[in-house]
C-alpha positions as semicolon CSV with decimal commas, in nm:
position;residue;x (nm);y (nm);z (nm)
1;M;-4,369;5,092;8,867
2;N;-4,349;5,058;9,244
3;Q;-4,463;4,699;9,207
4;L;-4,143;4,615;9,025
5;N;-3,894;4,818;9,226
6;N;-3,685;4,570;9,419
7;S;-3,428;4,805;9,565
8;S;-3,423;5,138;9,740
9;R;-3,075;5,215;9,606
10;P;-3,055;5,439;9,301
11;L;-3,010;5,232;8,986
12;Q;-2,684;5,409;8,901
13;D;-2,526;5,258;9,213
14;R;-2,612;4,912;9,090
15;M;-2,547;4,869;8,719
16;H;-2,443;4,971;8,369
17;N;-2,662;5,217;8,177
18;K;-2,769;4,954;7,920
19;R;-2,885;4,730;8,203
20;V;-3,088;5,017;8,347
21;G;-3,227;5,086;7,999
22;R;-3,335;4,723;7,968
23;E;-3,505;4,738;8,308
24;L;-3,680;5,064;8,227
25;A;-3,805;4,924;7,897
26;M;-3,930;4,609;8,069
27;Q;-4,100;4,810;8,343
28;Y;-4,275;5,034;8,094
29;L;-4,396;4,735;7,891
30;F;-4,513;4,574;8,215
31;Q;-4,702;4,890;8,307
32;C;-4,867;4,891;7,963
33;A;-4,959;4,524;8,002
34;L;-5,118;4,585;8,341
35;T;-5,312;4,891;8,230
36;E;-5,388;4,742;7,887
37;E;-5,251;5,062;7,740
38;K;-5,071;5,090;7,407
39;F;-4,748;5,283;7,374
40;S;-4,787;5,657;7,360
41;L;-4,533;5,932;7,392
42;A;-4,737;6,084;7,675
43;S;-4,741;5,763;7,882
44;W;-4,370;5,704;7,811
45;N;-4,283;6,055;7,928
46;T;-4,496;6,013;8,241
47;F;-4,325;5,681;8,308
48;L;-3,982;5,839;8,263
49;E;-4,066;6,121;8,503
50;Q;-4,158;5,859;8,764
51;A;-3,848;5,654;8,690
52;N;-3,621;5,958;8,705
53;E;-3,764;6,052;9,042
54;E;-3,779;5,702;9,188
55;H;-3,432;5,596;9,077
56;N;-3,265;5,935;9,093
57;L;-3,140;5,910;8,735
58;G;-3,093;6,282;8,708
59;T;-3,000;6,481;8,399
60;N;-2,637;6,374;8,392
61;R;-2,477;6,165;8,120
62;Y;-2,555;5,840;8,302
63;G;-2,927;5,914;8,332
64;R;-2,942;6,032;7,972
65;K;-2,771;5,713;7,847
66;C;-3,011;5,496;8,049
67;R;-3,315;5,673;7,904
68;E;-3,175;5,668;7,549
69;Y;-3,117;5,294;7,557
70;A;-3,461;5,231;7,705
71;E;-3,616;5,447;7,432
72;K;-3,434;5,254;7,159
73;L;-3,561;4,927;7,305
74;I;-3,918;5,054;7,341
75;E;-3,912;5,187;6,985
76;V;-3,809;4,844;6,855
77;C;-4,056;4,662;7,083
78;V;-4,335;4,877;6,938
79;S;-4,228;4,885;6,572
80;D;-4,132;4,516;6,560
81;A;-4,402;4,388;6,800
82;E;-4,552;4,133;6,563
83;R;-4,216;3,974;6,477
84;I;-4,115;3,964;6,846
85;E;-4,443;3,805;6,951
86;D;-4,426;3,555;6,664
87;T;-4,072;3,465;6,772
88;I;-4,193;3,397;7,127
89;K;-4,483;3,184;6,997
90;N;-4,252;2,987;6,765
91;V;-3,992;2,900;7,026
92;A;-4,231;2,858;7,320
93;R;-4,441;2,602;7,135
94;N;-4,598;2,447;7,443
95;W;-4,658;2,780;7,614
96;S;-4,929;3,013;7,495
97;P;-4,855;3,378;7,574
98;E;-5,138;3,374;7,829
99;R;-4,950;3,113;8,034
100;I;-4,637;3,328;8,058
101;S;-4,640;3,577;8,345
102;A;-4,664;3,940;8,236
103;V;-4,325;4,030;8,380
104;D;-4,152;3,731;8,216
105;Y;-4,322;3,809;7,884
106;C;-4,200;4,170;7,900
107;I;-3,847;4,055;7,979
108;L;-3,860;3,820;7,680
109;K;-3,988;4,097;7,452
110;V;-3,705;4,333;7,547
111;A;-3,437;4,064;7,512
112;I;-3,570;3,937;7,180
113;A;-3,602;4,292;7,047
114;E;-3,237;4,342;7,135
115;M;-3,128;4,008;6,988
116;L;-3,311;4,064;6,659
117;N;-3,234;4,432;6,611
118;F;-2,915;4,531;6,796
119;A;-2,639;4,355;6,606
120;D;-2,374;4,529;6,818
121;V;-2,495;4,344;7,130
122;P;-2,383;3,980;7,144
123;P;-2,683;3,747;7,187
124;V;-2,530;3,590;7,498
125;V;-2,520;3,934;7,661
126;S;-2,891;3,982;7,590
127;I;-2,960;3,642;7,742
128;D;-2,743;3,697;8,050
129;E;-2,901;4,036;8,113
130;A;-3,254;3,900;8,070
131;V;-3,186;3,616;8,311
132;A;-3,041;3,858;8,566
133;I;-3,344;4,086;8,532
134;T;-3,570;3,783;8,568
135;R;-3,386;3,687;8,885
136;D;-3,451;4,038;9,022
137;Y;-3,816;4,061;8,921
138;S;-3,948;3,704;8,900
139;D;-3,823;3,372;9,042
140;E;-3,564;3,102;8,982
141;R;-3,798;2,879;8,780
142;A;-3,870;3,173;8,554
143;C;-3,495;3,219;8,504
144;D;-3,470;2,870;8,356
145;F;-3,773;2,935;8,133
146;V;-3,643;3,272;8,006
147;N;-3,296;3,125;7,951
148;G;-3,442;2,833;7,753
149;I;-3,660;3,053;7,532
150;L;-3,380;3,299;7,460
151;N;-3,128;3,023;7,385
152;A;-3,378;2,884;7,133
153;V;-3,400;3,230;6,975
154;K;-3,020;3,259;6,974
155;S;-2,996;2,933;6,778
156;T;-3,208;3,088;6,499
157;L;-2,982;3,389;6,456
158;N;-2,733;3,402;6,175
159;R;-2,451;3,575;6,363
160;P;-2,189;3,500;6,626
161;E;-2,337;3,443;6,969
162;R;-2,051;3,598;7,164
163;E;-1,962;3,892;6,942
164;G;-2,134;4,210;6,844
165;V;-2,139;4,293;6,477
166;K;-1,985;4,631;6,401
167;A;-2,215;4,866;6,214
């Protein structure tokens, strides 16, 4: 996780709890990609202990909300992995997954999981957040790539791009 920490400030000083949840989910997926480890409750809990300590999330409502959103995203990334990966392959036709950097691929997975499964989050919010996270953890060229892929995914959705659908 230290490889991806770009700030010494606690996350709660920087952003909304859903944003932190997205970053935590991406970081955990990145860790799994680097270690070639599959999701397990034990590794998730170990990751969260590290994240809590490193980012001083604490046991308050803010920290709890960050972890809860990250857990929802991870759950969907794991349970819907095949659909998410197929979506990436279908819209990134000229890019095999091996050509996409691990961090960018993890950002895409989290954003696509959110776009496909969280109807209350407008697709443009998922895209904006993913691009901002890419800017923090990758580079400007990657921002354009992530934005392009996610806009292609957005165009396949059958819902408003700027509104969340009430459950």
